[in-house]
PDB file of C-alpha atoms and ligand atoms in Angstrom:
ATOM      1  CA  MET A 183      15.101  16.879  18.225  1.00  0.00           C
ATOM      2  CA  LYS A 184      18.024  15.919  20.424  1.00  0.00           C
ATOM      3  CA  ASP A 185      21.532  16.367  19.049  1.00  0.00           C
ATOM      4  CA  GLY A 186      23.461  13.360  17.849  1.00  0.00           C
ATOM      5  CA  TYR A 187      20.320  11.555  16.932  1.00  0.00           C
ATOM      6  CA  TYR A 188      20.104  10.090  13.439  1.00  0.00           C
ATOM      7  CA  SER A 189      17.341   7.629  12.735  1.00  0.00           C
ATOM      8  CA  ILE A 190      15.570   4.725  14.372  1.00  0.00           C
ATOM      9  CA  GLU A 191      13.346   1.899  13.276  1.00  0.00           C
ATOM     10  CA  GLN A 192      11.206  -0.287  15.496  1.00  0.00           C
ATOM     11  CA  VAL A 193       8.864  -3.186  14.700  1.00  0.00           C
ATOM     12  CA  PHE A 194       5.799  -4.279  16.670  1.00  0.00           C
ATOM     13  CA  ARG A 195       3.926  -7.527  16.101  1.00  0.00           C
ATOM     14  CA  ILE A 196       0.150  -7.223  16.355  1.00  0.00           C
ATOM     15  CA  LYS A 197      -2.010 -10.272  17.011  1.00  0.00           C
ATOM     16  CA  ALA A 198      -5.609 -10.506  15.826  1.00  0.00           C
ATOM     17  CA  TRP A 199      -8.230 -10.292  18.604  1.00  0.00           C
ATOM     18  CA  ASP A 200      -5.624  -9.725  21.289  1.00  0.00           C
ATOM     19  CA  PHE A 201      -7.577  -7.095  23.215  1.00  0.00           C
ATOM     20  CA  ALA A 202      -5.407  -7.684  26.291  1.00  0.00           C
ATOM     21  CA  SER A 203      -2.442  -6.097  24.469  1.00  0.00           C
ATOM     22  CA  ALA A 204      -4.501  -3.529  22.577  1.00  0.00           C
ATOM     23  CA  GLY A 205      -2.793  -0.156  22.502  1.00  0.00           C
ATOM     24  CA  GLU A 206       0.648  -1.451  23.525  1.00  0.00           C
ATOM     25  CA  ALA A 207       2.350  -0.687  20.214  1.00  0.00           C
ATOM     26  CA  SER A 208       0.941   2.846  20.042  1.00  0.00           C
ATOM     27  CA  SER A 209       1.919   3.444  23.687  1.00  0.00           C
ATOM     28  CA  GLN A 210       5.463   2.363  22.863  1.00  0.00           C
ATOM     29  CA  ILE A 211       5.488   4.645  19.835  1.00  0.00           C
ATOM     30  CA  LYS A 212       4.351   7.560  22.020  1.00  0.00           C
ATOM     31  CA  LYS A 213       7.075   6.794  24.553  1.00  0.00           C
ATOM     32  CA  ILE A 214       9.811   6.620  21.907  1.00  0.00           C
ATOM     33  CA  LEU A 215       8.744   9.929  20.327  1.00  0.00           C
ATOM     34  CA  LYS A 216       8.667  11.582  23.747  1.00  0.00           C
ATOM     35  CA  GLN A 217      12.184  10.304  24.481  1.00  0.00           C
ATOM     36  CA  LEU A 218      13.363  11.651  21.138  1.00  0.00           C
ATOM     37  CA  GLY A 219      12.045  15.067  22.083  1.00  0.00           C
ATOM     38  CA  ILE A 220       9.466  15.257  19.282  1.00  0.00           C
ATOM     39  CA  ASP A 221       7.006  18.141  19.579  1.00  0.00           C
ATOM     40  CA  PRO A 222       4.077  17.085  21.830  1.00  0.00           C
ATOM     41  CA  ALA A 223       1.373  18.107  19.319  1.00  0.00           C
ATOM     42  CA  LEU A 224       3.043  16.046  16.592  1.00  0.00           C
ATOM     43  CA  THR A 225       3.548  13.137  19.001  1.00  0.00           C
ATOM     44  CA  ARG A 226      -0.159  13.286  19.790  1.00  0.00           C
ATOM     45  CA  ARG A 227      -1.146  13.119  16.096  1.00  0.00           C
ATOM     46  CA  VAL A 228       1.183  10.166  15.486  1.00  0.00           C
ATOM     47  CA  THR A 229      -0.072   8.335  18.580  1.00  0.00           C
ATOM     48  CA  ILE A 230      -3.742   8.744  17.621  1.00  0.00           C
ATOM     49  CA  ALA A 231      -3.104   7.515  14.069  1.00  0.00           C
ATOM     50  CA  ALA A 232      -0.955   4.616  15.326  1.00  0.00           C
ATOM     51  CA  TYR A 233      -3.626   3.621  17.854  1.00  0.00           C
ATOM     52  CA  GLU A 234      -6.369   3.540  15.199  1.00  0.00           C
ATOM     53  CA  ALA A 235      -4.154   1.494  12.861  1.00  0.00           C
ATOM     54  CA  GLU A 236      -3.247  -0.879  15.704  1.00  0.00           C
ATOM     55  CA  MET A 237      -6.917  -1.418  16.607  1.00  0.00           C
ATOM     56  CA  ASN A 238      -7.741  -2.081  12.962  1.00  0.00           C
ATOM     57  CA  LEU A 239      -5.101  -4.810  12.842  1.00  0.00           C
ATOM     58  CA  ILE A 240      -6.546  -6.333  16.023  1.00  0.00           C
ATOM     59  CA  ILE A 241     -10.214  -6.104  15.028  1.00  0.00           C
ATOM     60  CA  HIS A 242     -10.249  -6.415  11.242  1.00  0.00           C
ATOM     61  CA  SER A 243      -7.148  -8.374  10.246  1.00  0.00           C
ATOM     62  CA  VAL A 244      -5.600 -11.779  10.810  1.00  0.00           C
ATOM     63  CA  GLY A 245      -2.651  -9.964  12.380  1.00  0.00           C
ATOM     64  CA  GLY A 246       0.458  -8.261  11.152  1.00  0.00           C
ATOM     65  CA  GLU A 247       3.059  -5.751  12.142  1.00  0.00           C
ATOM     66  CA  MET A 248       3.537  -2.084  12.711  1.00  0.00           C
ATOM     67  CA  ARG A 249       6.741  -0.225  12.099  1.00  0.00           C
ATOM     68  CA  LEU A 250       7.947   3.123  13.379  1.00  0.00           C
ATOM     69  CA  LYS A 251      10.661   4.911  11.483  1.00  0.00           C
ATOM     70  CA  VAL A 252      11.984   8.265  12.607  1.00  0.00           C
ATOM     71  CA  THR A 253      14.429  10.368  10.629  1.00  0.00           C
ATOM     72  CA  PRO A 254      15.376  14.004  11.279  1.00  0.00           C
ATOM     73  CA  GLN A 255      12.771  15.075   8.665  1.00  0.00           C
ATOM     74  CA  SER A 256       9.897  12.682   9.203  1.00  0.00           C
ATOM     75  CA  ILE A 257       8.073  10.082  11.197  1.00  0.00           C
ATOM     76  CA  ILE A 258       6.698   7.141   9.260  1.00  0.00           C
ATOM     77  CA  VAL A 259       4.329   4.617  10.792  1.00  0.00           C
ATOM     78  CA  THR A 260       3.290   1.610   8.744  1.00  0.00           C
ATOM     79  CA  ALA A 261       0.725  -1.083   9.520  1.00  0.00           C
ATOM     80  CA  GLU A 262       0.856  -4.200   7.395  1.00  0.00           C
ATOM     81  CA  ASP A 263      -1.306  -7.287   7.706  1.00  0.00           C
ATOM     82  CA  ARG A 264      -1.792 -10.583   5.918  1.00  0.00           C
ATOM     83  CA  GLY A 265      -5.527 -10.310   5.222  1.00  0.00           C
ATOM     84  CA  PRO A 266      -8.382 -10.267   4.618  1.00  0.00           C
ATOM     85  CA  GLY A 267      -7.830  -6.987   2.742  1.00  0.00           C
ATOM     86  CA  ILE A 268     -10.255  -4.106   2.113  1.00  0.00           C
ATOM     87  CA  PRO A 269     -12.543  -4.608  -0.912  1.00  0.00           C
ATOM     88  CA  ASP A 270     -13.500  -0.920  -1.288  1.00  0.00           C
ATOM     89  CA  ILE A 271     -11.019   1.559   0.190  1.00  0.00           C
ATOM     90  CA  ALA A 272     -13.125   4.649  -0.652  1.00  0.00           C
ATOM     91  CA  LEU A 273     -16.070   3.148   1.231  1.00  0.00           C
ATOM     92  CA  ALA A 274     -13.860   2.136   4.186  1.00  0.00           C
ATOM     93  CA  MET A 275     -12.575   5.734   4.368  1.00  0.00           C
ATOM     94  CA  GLN A 276     -16.095   7.135   4.867  1.00  0.00           C
ATOM     95  CA  GLU A 277     -16.968   8.401   8.336  1.00  0.00           C
ATOM     96  CA  GLY A 278     -19.231   5.934  10.128  1.00  0.00           C
ATOM     97  CA  TYR A 279     -18.580   3.002   7.816  1.00  0.00           C
ATOM     98  CA  SER A 280     -17.700  -0.093   9.816  1.00  0.00           C
ATOM     99  CA  THR A 281     -17.830  -3.844   9.461  1.00  0.00           C
ATOM    100  CA  ALA A 282     -16.741  -4.372  13.078  1.00  0.00           C
ATOM    101  CA  PRO A 283     -18.418  -7.447  14.575  1.00  0.00           C
ATOM    102  CA  GLU A 284     -20.815  -7.193  17.524  1.00  0.00           C
ATOM    103  CA  ILE A 285     -18.194  -8.310  20.041  1.00  0.00           C
ATOM    104  CA  ALA A 286     -15.933  -5.387  19.070  1.00  0.00           C
ATOM    105  CA  ARG A 287     -18.876  -2.963  19.263  1.00  0.00           C
ATOM    106  CA  GLU A 288     -19.657  -4.184  22.764  1.00  0.00           C
ATOM    107  CA  LEU A 289     -16.117  -3.150  23.725  1.00  0.00           C
ATOM    108  CA  GLY A 290     -16.755   0.309  22.285  1.00  0.00           C
ATOM    109  CA  PHE A 291     -15.063  -0.124  18.912  1.00  0.00           C
ATOM    110  CA  GLY A 292     -16.626   0.064  15.465  1.00  0.00           C
ATOM    111  CA  ALA A 293     -17.624   3.732  15.204  1.00  0.00           C
ATOM    112  CA  GLY A 294     -16.153   3.797  11.711  1.00  0.00           C
ATOM    113  CA  MET A 295     -14.003   6.815  12.519  1.00  0.00           C
ATOM    114  CA  GLY A 296     -10.573   5.152  12.589  1.00  0.00           C
ATOM    115  CA  LEU A 297      -9.473   5.591   8.987  1.00  0.00           C
ATOM    116  CA  PRO A 298     -10.955   9.145   8.690  1.00  0.00           C
ATOM    117  CA  ASN A 299      -9.119  10.006  11.915  1.00  0.00           C
ATOM    118  CA  ILE A 300      -5.848   8.612  10.566  1.00  0.00           C
ATOM    119  CA  LYS A 301      -6.308  10.683   7.409  1.00  0.00           C
ATOM    120  CA  ARG A 302      -6.830  13.833   9.510  1.00  0.00           C
ATOM    121  CA  CYS A 303      -3.834  13.176  11.741  1.00  0.00           C
ATOM    122  CA  ALA A 304      -1.264  12.222   9.106  1.00  0.00           C
ATOM    123  CA  ASP A 305       0.398  14.673   6.731  1.00  0.00           C
ATOM    124  CA  ARG A 306       0.148  11.974   4.063  1.00  0.00           C
ATOM    125  CA  LEU A 307      -1.598   8.632   3.984  1.00  0.00           C
ATOM    126  CA  ASN A 308      -1.122   5.791   1.561  1.00  0.00           C
ATOM    127  CA  ILE A 309      -3.347   2.702   1.623  1.00  0.00           C
ATOM    128  CA  GLN A 310      -2.793  -0.357  -0.499  1.00  0.00           C
ATOM    129  CA  SER A 311      -5.011  -3.354  -0.110  1.00  0.00           C
ATOM    130  CA  SER A 312      -5.617  -6.569  -1.913  1.00  0.00           C
ATOM    131  CA  VAL A 313      -8.482  -8.906  -0.999  1.00  0.00           C
ATOM    132  CA  GLY A 314      -7.172 -12.227   0.265  1.00  0.00           C
ATOM    133  CA  LYS A 315      -3.656 -10.855   0.601  1.00  0.00           C
ATOM    134  CA  GLY A 316      -3.658  -7.962   3.031  1.00  0.00           C
ATOM    135  CA  THR A 317      -3.465  -4.272   3.677  1.00  0.00           C
ATOM    136  CA  LEU A 318      -0.607  -1.813   3.944  1.00  0.00           C
ATOM    137  CA  LEU A 319      -1.121   1.571   5.563  1.00  0.00           C
ATOM    138  CA  GLU A 320       1.692   4.117   5.360  1.00  0.00           C
ATOM    139  CA  MET A 321       1.330   7.222   7.504  1.00  0.00           C
ATOM    140  CA  TYR A 322       3.756  10.084   6.999  1.00  0.00           C
ATOM    141  CA  PHE A 323       4.351  12.960   9.394  1.00  0.00           C
ATOM    142  CA  ASP A 324       6.648  15.881   8.633  1.00  0.00           C
ATOM    143  CA  ILE A 325       9.050  17.176  11.243  1.00  0.00           C
ATOM    144  CA  LYS A 326       9.353  20.892  10.826  1.00  0.00           C
ATOM    145  CA  ALA A 327      12.731  22.410  11.486  1.00  0.00           C
ATOM    146  CA  GLY A 328      13.218  24.677  14.484  1.00  0.00           C
TER     147      GLY A 328
HETATM  148  N1  ADP B  95      -6.494  -3.741   8.347  1.00  0.00           N
HETATM  149  C1  ADP B  95      -7.720  -3.908   7.853  1.00  0.00           C
HETATM  150  N2  ADP B  95      -8.066  -5.052   7.241  1.00  0.00           N
HETATM  151  C2  ADP B  95      -9.296  -5.240   6.717  1.00  0.00           C
HETATM  152  N3  ADP B  95     -10.286  -4.319   6.785  1.00  0.00           N
HETATM  153  C3  ADP B  95      -9.991  -3.149   7.384  1.00  0.00           C
HETATM  154  C4  ADP B  95      -8.722  -2.866   7.957  1.00  0.00           C
HETATM  155  N4  ADP B  95      -8.747  -1.622   8.470  1.00  0.00           N
HETATM  156  C5  ADP B  95      -9.968  -1.146   8.226  1.00  0.00           C
HETATM  157  N5  ADP B  95     -10.745  -2.048   7.579  1.00  0.00           N
HETATM  158  C6  ADP B  95     -12.139  -1.877   7.104  1.00  0.00           C
HETATM  159  O1  ADP B  95     -12.432  -0.478   7.064  1.00  0.00           O
HETATM  160  C7  ADP B  95     -13.559  -0.217   7.910  1.00  0.00           C
HETATM  161  C8  ADP B  95     -13.439   1.169   8.510  1.00  0.00           C
HETATM  162  O2  ADP B  95     -12.328   1.234   9.418  1.00  0.00           O
HETATM  163  P1  ADP B  95     -12.348   2.315  10.568  1.00  0.00           P
HETATM  164  O3  ADP B  95     -12.600   3.646   9.936  1.00  0.00           O
HETATM  165  O4  ADP B  95     -11.109   2.175  11.369  1.00  0.00           O
HETATM  166  O5  ADP B  95     -13.639   1.951  11.419  1.00  0.00           O
HETATM  167  P2  ADP B  95     -13.883   0.785  12.494  1.00  0.00           P
HETATM  168  O6  ADP B  95     -12.548   0.199  12.850  1.00  0.00           O
HETATM  169  O7  ADP B  95     -14.541   1.482  13.622  1.00  0.00           O
HETATM  170  O8  ADP B  95     -14.764  -0.232  11.819  1.00  0.00           O
HETATM  171  C9  ADP B  95     -13.567  -1.339   8.899  1.00  0.00           C
HETATM  172  O9  ADP B  95     -14.834  -1.540   9.500  1.00  0.00           O
HETATM  173  C10 ADP B  95     -13.163  -2.516   8.017  1.00  0.00           C
HETATM  174  O10 ADP B  95     -14.248  -2.954   7.223  1.00  0.00           O
HETATM  175 MG1   MG B  96     -10.902   1.270  13.254  1.00  0.00          MG
END
């Protein structure tokens, strides 16, 4: 990472069903990490996870926000929405499980691989969800020294 750099935090608002802006937050995240000189392989993992989380906010939630936090040791991406929540997180984590509506499937979404992909990409994943209230996804990525 570049010298003199300490830590940054950036917030992105994500609107439900806004396919026109889909992928903008994760593109911005990729750009910021590139500018910070983060290792390309790590940047790629973060961008994939951020993209899947962003699409889930667009397709499955009423909207919310994503946050990127970068410190010298770690990259943390969070996705928080205001509902409808996930009734069964273990089920939602299964490969191929999807409740995506037909219109999203027609656009090529709804393979049910988003959450499993996020789990694979992140060094640590924390999901909290409450039906009727919302979902919080916290994705942690370690920055290795050197
Ligand atoms: N932010 C969210 N709010 C509510 N439900 C969600 C959210 N993210 C994921 N889910 C649920 O988890 C399921 C699996 O998500 P995912 O693995 O990304 O597959 P997909 O998005 O292709 O359906 C979704 O179909 C949905 O039922
Ligand atoms: Mg998804």
